[in-house]
Amino acid sequence: MTNAEIADVFDQIADLLEFQGANPFRVRAYRNAARTLRELTESLEQMVYNSPDSLTQISGIGADLAEKISTLVKTGTLPLLEELRQQVPMGVLEVMRVPGLGPKRAAALYRELGISSLEQLREACMAQKVRELPGFGAKTEEKILQGIELAAEAGRRTLWAIADQLVQNILTHMKQCKEVGTIEPAGSYRRGKETVGDLDFLVITRKPAVVMDHFSRLDGIAQELARGDTKMSVRLALGIQVDVRVVPEESFGAALQYFTGSKAHNVVLRGLAKDRGLKINEYGVFRGERRIAGRTEQEVYGALDLPWFPPELREAREEFQWAAAGQLPVLVELADLKGDLHVHSDWTDGQNSLEEMAEAARQRGLQYLAIADHSKRVSMAHGLDADRLRRQWEEIDRLNEKWKNFQLLKSIEVDILEKGGLDLPDKVLAEADWVVASVHYGQNQSREQITKRVVEALSHPAVSVFAHPTGRLLNERPPYAIDLEAVLEAAKKYGKMIELNAHPARLDLDDVGCAAARKMGVLVVISTDAHSISGLDALRYGVLQARRGGLSRQHVANTRPWPELKRLLGRS
């Protein structure tokens, strides 16, 4: 099992326990463990088989949870989960995904109205029965109706980061078959889309039957959907469909281009081919009946006098105009990043100390790290008031004396208050190296209210960047109402930056927002919002999103050394 699958099991246990009204501390233990395991870079499966004692060294994982991880890895199931599934209707899990519900409200709906599926929930809302329940009301009922489609979509699409773990497992398994010559993933996964509907793999082999037999022995297959001479489709236990296609070597590049997509990109490509009297499909580029290209993607694009397009750009937005002008951008890469400008420590809701976070950043080759713990408004995270913040900064000053080529920045994630204004005094904020402003409360305010709050915050002289700009959580929470164009205009006016939060469940800005910032000349900051050491590895997800927005290194603020970035902030 992948780390993500194990984390999903723990999240599901937490949901089912909370639905039943179990001890909150027990529920929280499973939730915290799920978050930790999802961010862990080491393979839990390898730990179980190679060093099982190391499981209890993971933050928040005691002997009981370590035993459950081992059981999951070795058997693929967990008695506790099976027991809970028998006690709670499984459709309830879909109901819990609706934004604004969660286990407690889902339990109330089940108890009072017998609702155990999205369809039953939709019918109850349409009949205006939900609004009659204590604690709901007409506005809540309306929001539930709007969120039902999002909950249904959450069951159909997988976060890219989770899909990536599946892809790496499948590649490892398939490469153990000596008859696999070449294998590459395609589809929306290869284009780096933030969520993935299914997985596609292309294979070159002389013995398709042997390859299909080997694929059928992949761990985690729940159902074989179809099998032919050159294609096999299965559904994994996680719910995602995987297709493996065997293609001829002379057509591999054409097939990889075709099945990578996007559909819109391929439509433009076919039109360009037709204009030249050519035909292009998954088998190659043809002039009449003669194939003139198809072995590699470079060959396919070259036959149309086009450059090879990075897969992240293949959305029929700007790539063809760039190519025509000879201005295809050199996209930002992970190695270009010099620092991470939004992380948390155990001073608030992070899991590691200042020094541990700094050392982990240094090991990853970063030159600077901004400790941006929460301000006091976020009381559930033990947010910092002015006195605690200054004590933290004193510790940061002491730590910085240890390092010559690394700097821990004195920062804060300051809340933009519901009524406007910032959560800490101006005098305190002026002492910071880097100030991250964000919205955590009042997310249900009108578009005008939220936008006004953010624009006002961007005008504040101490603010450096606006974080996770739309507040969305993929598959869980839609964006709040905000005029992003007005926010970007304010950022440009006041010389401020906009964050691309790299957490795989956020990826906020989205790719379209990244492109808008690029066009407006607003610098993007790729930050992890890491709450643990392993969370620092999320930078790669942010880079992938930035590439989809067409960002080069000059568009990303933290590709610069800190002294240069400091001058951009006017704090030289």
XYZ file of C-alpha atoms in Angstrom:
572
model
C 0.000 0.000 0.000
C 1.131 3.557 -0.670
C 1.506 6.127 2.096
C -1.520 7.942 0.678
C -3.687 4.814 0.822
C -2.723 4.194 4.454
C -3.416 7.850 5.284
C -6.814 7.556 3.570
C -7.657 4.568 5.767
C -6.800 6.521 8.927
C -8.853 9.508 7.711
C -11.780 7.205 7.009
C -11.513 5.664 10.480
C -11.492 9.157 12.002
C -14.588 10.117 9.996
C -16.480 6.988 10.998
C -15.492 7.289 14.656
C -16.550 10.947 14.750
C -19.810 10.023 13.018
C -20.451 7.612 15.888
C -19.568 10.234 18.503
C -16.369 8.534 19.664
C -13.802 10.071 22.022
C -12.475 13.283 20.381
C -8.887 12.492 21.398
C -9.089 9.144 19.620
C -10.499 10.815 16.505
C -7.769 13.460 16.581
C -5.040 10.818 16.884
C -6.139 9.215 13.605
C -6.504 12.579 11.853
C -3.058 13.773 12.931
C -1.536 10.445 11.929
C -3.165 10.654 8.488
C -1.733 14.124 7.890
C 1.728 13.035 9.014
C 1.751 9.892 6.861
C 0.487 11.747 3.794
C 3.431 14.142 4.005
C 6.006 11.413 4.798
C 8.581 10.927 2.031
C 9.868 7.538 3.206
C 7.883 4.487 2.080
C 5.862 3.022 4.951
C 5.831 -0.326 3.165
C 9.621 -0.444 3.130
C 9.755 0.625 6.763
C 7.388 -2.190 7.756
C 9.504 -4.845 6.056
C 12.971 -3.383 6.622
C 12.822 -1.528 9.940
C 9.445 -1.881 11.694
C 10.754 -0.296 14.906
C 11.287 2.981 13.014
C 7.503 3.427 12.647
C 7.194 4.599 16.253
C 9.859 7.233 15.584
C 7.404 9.028 13.277
C 5.799 11.979 15.059
C 2.389 11.005 16.456
C 2.740 7.275 15.702
C 2.697 5.126 18.826
C 2.796 1.353 19.169
C -0.922 0.908 18.421
C -0.903 2.940 15.188
C 2.410 1.367 14.139
C 0.814 -2.071 14.510
C -2.137 -0.957 12.394
C 0.204 0.348 9.679
C 1.981 -3.014 9.623
C -1.333 -4.843 9.382
C -2.470 -2.656 6.492
C 0.784 -3.146 4.589
C 0.805 -6.927 5.091
C -2.906 -7.690 4.626
C -4.342 -4.696 2.761
C -7.113 -4.307 5.322
C -7.742 -3.464 8.963
C -10.231 -5.218 11.287
C -11.202 -1.906 12.920
C -12.093 -0.357 9.559
C -14.135 -3.374 8.502
C -15.979 -3.294 11.819
C -16.781 0.413 11.423
C -17.922 -0.100 7.827
C -20.443 -2.678 9.019
C -21.782 -0.254 11.608
C -22.083 2.837 9.365
C -23.708 3.006 5.882
C -20.897 3.612 3.365
C -22.854 6.298 1.526
C -22.400 8.438 4.625
C -18.728 8.916 3.682
C -19.818 10.693 0.495
C -22.204 12.864 2.506
C -19.295 13.874 4.779
C -17.370 15.190 1.753
C -19.965 17.893 1.132
C -18.395 21.229 2.148
C -19.773 22.449 5.457
C -21.036 19.071 6.669
C -18.437 16.737 8.155
C -19.081 13.757 10.450
C -21.168 15.494 13.146
C -23.649 17.104 10.791
C -23.750 13.975 8.632
C -24.684 12.054 11.783
C -27.501 14.527 12.490
C -28.829 14.133 8.941
C -28.702 10.352 9.243
C -30.288 10.346 12.684
C -33.086 12.818 11.895
C -33.805 12.188 8.196
C -32.218 8.804 7.492
C -29.877 10.342 4.878
C -27.081 7.979 3.862
C -26.314 9.005 0.266
C -25.760 12.115 -1.838
C -28.963 11.476 -3.768
C -31.012 11.279 -0.566
C -29.328 14.481 0.608
C -30.146 16.248 -2.666
C -33.808 15.165 -2.431
C -34.075 16.328 1.198
C -32.612 19.727 0.309
C -34.925 20.117 -2.670
C -37.867 19.288 -0.389
C -36.564 21.908 2.100
C -36.396 19.350 4.911
C -32.788 20.032 5.896
C -33.427 23.655 6.832
C -35.893 22.497 9.476
C -33.204 20.697 11.495
C -31.564 22.481 14.458
C -28.285 24.131 13.469
C -28.906 24.082 9.683
C -31.266 26.698 8.222
C -32.070 27.855 4.682
C -28.619 29.264 3.859
C -26.908 26.069 4.995
C -29.316 24.023 2.926
C -28.514 26.133 -0.136
C -24.765 25.704 0.391
C -25.200 21.945 0.794
C -26.957 21.781 -2.566
C -24.087 23.701 -4.156
C -21.528 21.403 -2.530
C -23.100 18.081 -3.515
C -21.540 18.171 -6.987
C -18.139 18.902 -5.468
C -18.531 15.882 -3.167
C -19.470 13.683 -6.117
C -16.467 14.965 -8.058
C -14.202 14.205 -5.075
C -15.083 10.551 -5.508
C -14.104 10.648 -9.181
C -10.766 12.492 -9.205
C -7.529 11.909 -7.306
C -5.024 14.516 -6.120
C -1.939 14.591 -8.343
C 0.332 13.849 -5.385
C -1.597 10.672 -4.573
C -1.710 9.693 -8.244
C 2.059 10.187 -8.358
C 2.590 7.621 -5.610
C 0.423 5.161 -7.542
C 2.316 5.875 -10.761
C 5.692 5.279 -9.120
C 4.465 1.991 -7.611
C 3.113 0.842 -10.977
C 6.335 1.785 -12.771
C 8.410 -0.082 -10.181
C 6.221 -3.155 -10.582
C 6.180 -3.064 -14.392
C 9.936 -2.563 -14.726
C 10.437 -5.849 -12.902
C 9.135 -7.544 -16.050
C 12.064 -8.103 -18.425
C 9.707 -7.976 -21.418
C 8.895 -4.317 -20.769
C 11.174 -2.335 -23.075
C 9.876 1.203 -22.510
C 7.022 2.366 -20.288
C 5.752 5.926 -19.815
C 2.721 7.437 -18.042
C 0.514 9.736 -20.123
C -2.770 11.611 -19.694
C -3.586 14.378 -17.259
C -1.034 12.948 -14.809
C 1.795 13.687 -17.247
C 0.418 17.183 -17.844
C 0.580 17.779 -14.086
C -3.104 18.557 -13.577
C -3.898 19.098 -9.923
C -6.390 16.210 -9.944
C -6.342 13.088 -12.097
C -9.313 11.089 -13.356
C -7.490 7.926 -14.400
C -3.990 6.704 -15.244
C -2.659 5.758 -18.690
C 0.558 3.886 -19.430
C 2.145 3.168 -22.800
C 4.481 0.191 -23.228
C 6.849 -1.065 -25.902
C 7.239 -4.849 -25.815
C 7.589 -7.852 -28.110
C 5.448 -10.001 -25.816
C 2.213 -8.158 -24.923
C 0.605 -11.178 -23.245
C 3.519 -11.543 -20.818
C 3.346 -7.844 -19.961
C -0.426 -8.009 -19.371
C -0.012 -11.072 -17.150
C 2.617 -9.232 -15.132
C 0.407 -6.129 -14.844
C -2.473 -8.291 -13.580
C -0.323 -9.266 -10.572
C -0.021 -5.642 -9.405
C -0.911 -5.246 -5.719
C -4.019 -3.194 -5.112
C -6.114 -4.238 -8.127
C -9.745 -4.423 -7.027
C -11.299 -5.291 -10.400
C -10.188 -6.245 -13.901
C -12.367 -4.211 -16.265
C -11.180 -5.356 -19.691
C -8.340 -7.188 -21.398
C -7.454 -7.444 -25.066
C -4.359 -8.197 -27.123
C -2.822 -4.746 -26.636
C -4.811 -3.075 -23.831
C -5.777 -3.897 -20.281
C -7.919 -1.855 -17.882
C -8.248 -2.337 -14.132
C -9.688 -0.446 -11.185
C -7.509 -0.066 -8.102
C -8.789 -0.359 -4.548
C -8.361 3.424 -4.267
C -11.016 3.737 -7.008
C -8.862 4.997 -9.865
C -8.857 3.260 -13.272
C -5.528 2.275 -14.819
C -5.109 1.515 -18.545
C -2.003 -0.124 -20.001
C -1.554 -0.002 -23.787
C 1.086 -1.757 -25.861
C 2.115 0.313 -28.891
C 4.626 -0.298 -31.717
C 8.046 1.301 -31.311
C 7.637 3.261 -34.540
C 4.434 4.836 -33.147
C 5.442 5.307 -29.517
C 6.073 9.073 -29.727
C 2.809 9.672 -31.567
C 0.876 7.583 -29.045
C 2.554 9.345 -26.113
C 1.663 12.729 -27.582
C -1.896 11.668 -28.382
C -2.698 10.052 -25.022
C -1.008 12.837 -23.053
C -3.391 15.368 -24.599
C -5.009 17.619 -23.775
C -7.957 17.157 -26.096
C -7.936 20.895 -26.901
C -4.176 20.836 -27.657
C -4.628 17.842 -29.947
C -7.494 19.500 -31.813
C -5.237 22.467 -32.652
C -2.447 20.096 -33.644
C -4.707 18.167 -36.016
C -5.832 21.440 -37.584
C -2.226 22.509 -38.189
C -1.476 19.123 -39.726
C -4.499 19.359 -42.008
C -3.386 22.810 -43.201
C -0.146 21.170 -44.373
C -1.873 18.284 -46.107
C -0.898 15.890 -43.306
C -2.810 13.609 -40.945
C -1.844 13.089 -37.292
C -3.141 10.440 -34.897
C -1.875 8.013 -32.245
C -0.077 5.988 -34.917
C 2.030 8.790 -36.363
C 2.110 11.723 -38.771
C 1.115 10.698 -42.301
C 1.432 12.187 -45.752
C -1.135 10.156 -47.604
C -0.507 6.552 -46.557
C 3.167 7.104 -45.712
C 4.156 7.629 -42.081
C 6.702 10.442 -41.891
C 7.008 10.691 -38.077
C 5.933 8.906 -34.922
C 8.903 7.330 -33.132
C 9.371 10.235 -30.674
C 7.328 13.254 -29.623
C 10.097 15.525 -30.911
C 9.747 13.852 -34.292
C 5.963 14.307 -34.274
C 6.097 18.016 -33.428
C 9.080 18.541 -35.720
C 7.078 17.233 -38.704
C 4.831 20.288 -38.208
C 7.783 22.669 -37.678
C 6.868 22.966 -34.014
C 9.084 22.755 -30.932
C 8.563 20.015 -28.365
C 6.064 21.354 -25.828
C 6.537 20.570 -22.125
C 3.480 18.459 -21.219
C 2.379 21.002 -18.584
C 1.755 23.584 -21.327
C -0.415 21.398 -23.560
C -3.795 23.006 -22.843
C -4.269 25.070 -26.057
C -3.902 28.327 -24.145
C -0.732 30.154 -25.210
C 1.693 27.444 -26.289
C 1.018 27.667 -30.027
C 1.285 31.479 -30.045
C 4.572 31.233 -28.153
C 5.852 28.672 -30.636
C 4.854 30.818 -33.630
C 6.749 33.760 -32.144
C 9.754 31.620 -31.204
C 9.174 32.493 -27.543
C 8.360 29.175 -25.887
C 9.314 29.819 -22.237
C 11.965 27.967 -20.274
C 9.804 26.825 -17.379
C 10.810 27.081 -13.729
C 12.367 23.981 -12.152
C 12.627 22.780 -8.560
C 16.385 23.370 -8.564
C 15.746 27.078 -9.275
C 14.172 27.670 -5.851
C 16.439 29.215 -3.237
C 14.072 29.306 -0.267
C 10.683 28.458 1.211
C 8.751 31.471 2.475
C 5.862 29.959 4.430
C 6.341 27.161 6.974
C 5.189 26.474 10.521
C 6.898 25.252 13.690
C 5.879 23.744 17.014
C 5.440 27.256 18.376
C 1.923 26.990 16.898
C 0.477 23.980 15.035
C 3.649 22.652 13.418
C 5.233 19.366 14.461
C 8.936 20.302 14.483
C 11.132 22.870 16.200
C 12.640 25.939 14.550
C 16.044 24.266 14.390
C 14.647 21.004 12.988
C 12.793 22.858 10.234
C 15.896 24.896 9.420
C 18.206 21.883 9.272
C 15.738 20.018 7.044
C 15.616 23.015 4.690
C 19.429 23.184 4.604
C 19.604 19.472 3.770
C 17.309 20.126 0.815
C 19.704 22.748 -0.521
C 17.674 25.829 0.415
C 19.394 29.070 1.406
C 16.614 30.569 3.537
C 13.401 29.623 5.308
C 10.595 31.841 6.634
C 9.018 30.629 9.873
C 5.521 32.031 9.375
C 3.586 30.725 12.346
C -0.025 31.765 12.880
C -0.996 35.003 14.594
C -3.218 35.033 17.676
C -6.571 35.100 15.801
C -6.043 31.449 14.855
C -6.570 30.353 18.449
C -7.074 26.679 17.566
C -3.449 26.659 16.373
C -2.212 28.468 19.509
C -1.449 31.542 17.406
C 1.245 33.963 18.525
C 0.605 37.301 20.194
C 3.215 40.084 20.018
C 5.158 38.927 23.096
C 5.432 35.274 22.028
C 6.318 36.309 18.479
C 9.190 38.480 19.674
C 10.450 35.631 21.872
C 10.396 33.378 18.822
C 12.354 35.944 16.838
C 14.950 36.122 19.614
C 15.431 32.366 19.289
C 15.714 32.734 15.512
C 18.457 35.340 15.996
C 20.381 32.892 18.211
C 19.992 30.069 15.704
C 21.163 32.225 12.798
C 24.530 32.630 14.530
C 25.171 28.921 13.779
C 25.005 29.139 9.991
C 27.099 30.953 7.400
C 25.219 30.151 4.200
C 21.685 29.822 5.497
C 19.210 32.227 7.105
C 16.079 31.607 9.121
C 13.752 34.547 8.462
C 11.680 36.210 11.161
C 8.180 36.010 9.781
C 4.512 35.656 10.701
C 1.337 34.476 8.959
C -0.877 37.333 10.064
C -4.632 36.997 9.748
C -6.639 39.498 7.748
C -9.465 40.163 10.196
C -13.137 39.827 9.269
C -13.767 43.524 9.850
C -10.580 44.490 8.014
C -7.110 45.223 9.317
C -4.397 42.848 10.483
C -4.164 40.694 13.579
C -0.984 42.240 15.058
C 0.169 45.831 15.732
C 1.918 47.708 12.924
C 4.993 48.215 15.097
C 5.464 44.457 15.486
C 4.883 43.677 11.822
C 7.459 46.319 10.838
C 10.122 44.319 12.688
C 9.587 41.181 10.569
C 11.743 40.108 7.644
C 8.739 38.706 5.796
C 4.995 39.050 6.471
C 2.495 36.558 5.069
C -1.117 37.816 5.090
C -3.981 35.343 4.822
C -7.703 34.805 5.264
C -8.809 32.097 7.690
C -12.092 33.518 8.989
C -15.028 35.231 7.335
C -14.689 33.080 4.230
C -18.443 33.189 3.685
C -18.473 36.955 3.288
C -19.478 38.498 -0.019
C -17.050 38.890 -2.912
C -16.908 42.623 -2.249
C -16.151 42.218 1.472
C -13.392 39.641 1.094
C -11.782 41.486 -1.798
C -11.846 44.780 0.127
C -10.181 43.121 3.144
C -7.415 41.634 0.999
C -6.758 44.789 -1.028
C -6.509 46.765 2.199
C -4.030 44.230 3.584
C -1.902 44.443 0.438
C -1.697 48.194 0.901
C -0.106 47.708 4.334
C 3.610 48.595 4.174
C 4.713 45.547 6.203
C 2.885 42.874 4.159
C 5.058 40.907 1.725
C 2.717 38.314 0.204
C -0.926 37.212 0.161
C -1.143 33.486 0.962
C -3.367 30.706 -0.452
C -5.347 33.379 -2.298
C -8.677 31.603 -2.866
C -8.786 29.426 0.254
C -9.776 26.311 -1.660
C -9.068 22.714 -0.636
C -9.156 20.365 -3.609
C -12.038 17.867 -3.456
C -13.055 19.326 -0.074
C -13.741 23.060 -0.113
C -14.485 25.386 -3.025
C -12.761 28.784 -3.333
C -14.270 31.633 -1.364
C -15.722 34.497 -3.376
C -12.872 36.847 -4.290
C -12.094 39.142 -7.202
C -8.663 37.745 -8.048
C -8.098 40.296 -10.798
C -8.617 43.140 -8.321
C -6.272 41.427 -5.858
C -3.562 41.068 -8.509
C -4.013 44.709 -9.512
C -3.541 45.722 -5.871
C -0.464 43.494 -5.554
C 1.040 45.176 -8.596
C 0.127 48.665 -7.368
C 1.686 48.147 -3.942
C 4.645 46.015 -5.046
C 3.455 42.881 -3.246
C 3.594 39.212 -4.169
C 1.068 36.398 -4.448
C 1.562 32.903 -3.055
C 1.275 29.614 -4.870
C 0.669 27.351 -1.883
C 2.306 24.047 -2.844
C 0.417 21.827 -0.403
C -1.031 19.133 -2.701
C -4.565 19.660 -1.370
C -4.353 23.417 -1.992
C -2.225 24.255 -5.056
C -3.620 27.727 -4.615
C -3.103 29.719 -6.991
C -4.370 27.432 -9.715
C -2.642 27.369 -13.091
C -4.948 29.998 -14.582
C -4.264 32.294 -11.623
C -0.517 31.788 -12.086
C -0.836 32.808 -15.727
C -2.846 35.882 -14.723
C -0.144 36.926 -12.234
C 2.535 36.436 -14.912
C 0.678 38.585 -17.420
C 0.113 41.318 -14.833
C 3.738 41.328 -13.724
C 3.057 40.159 -10.158
C 5.741 37.900 -8.707
C 4.608 34.475 -7.500
C 6.050 32.888 -4.356
C 6.069 29.071 -4.297
C 5.763 28.049 -0.635
C 4.933 24.758 1.072
C 2.933 25.888 4.130
C 4.756 22.929 5.689
C 3.724 21.907 9.194
C 6.454 19.253 9.421
C 9.867 18.387 8.010
C 8.384 16.104 5.366
C 6.011 18.891 4.299
C 8.990 20.767 2.843
C 9.032 18.274 -0.019
C 5.770 19.740 -1.341
C 7.769 22.396 -3.227
C 7.810 20.039 -6.225
C 4.008 20.158 -6.463
C 4.071 23.937 -6.485
C 6.704 23.980 -9.212
C 4.549 21.676 -11.334
C 1.566 24.019 -10.925
C 3.746 27.045 -11.763
C 4.911 25.342 -14.954
C 1.273 24.802 -15.971
C 0.845 28.570 -15.604
C 3.785 29.187 -17.937
C 6.049 30.569 -15.209
C 9.795 30.864 -15.782
C 12.266 31.449 -12.981
C 12.047 35.241 -13.366
C 8.320 35.072 -12.557
C 8.951 33.283 -9.234
C 10.204 35.467 -6.386
C 11.994 32.787 -4.387
C 14.291 31.789 -7.227
C 16.294 34.802 -6.014
C 18.800 34.825 -3.142
C 17.435 36.477 -0.007
C 19.474 39.722 -0.323
C 18.050 40.282 -3.817
C 14.520 39.427 -2.692
C 14.936 41.746 0.291
C 15.815 44.617 -2.051
C 12.655 43.917 -4.071
C 10.697 44.370 -0.843
C 12.394 47.705 -0.265
C 14.036 46.435 2.925
C 17.698 46.690 1.946
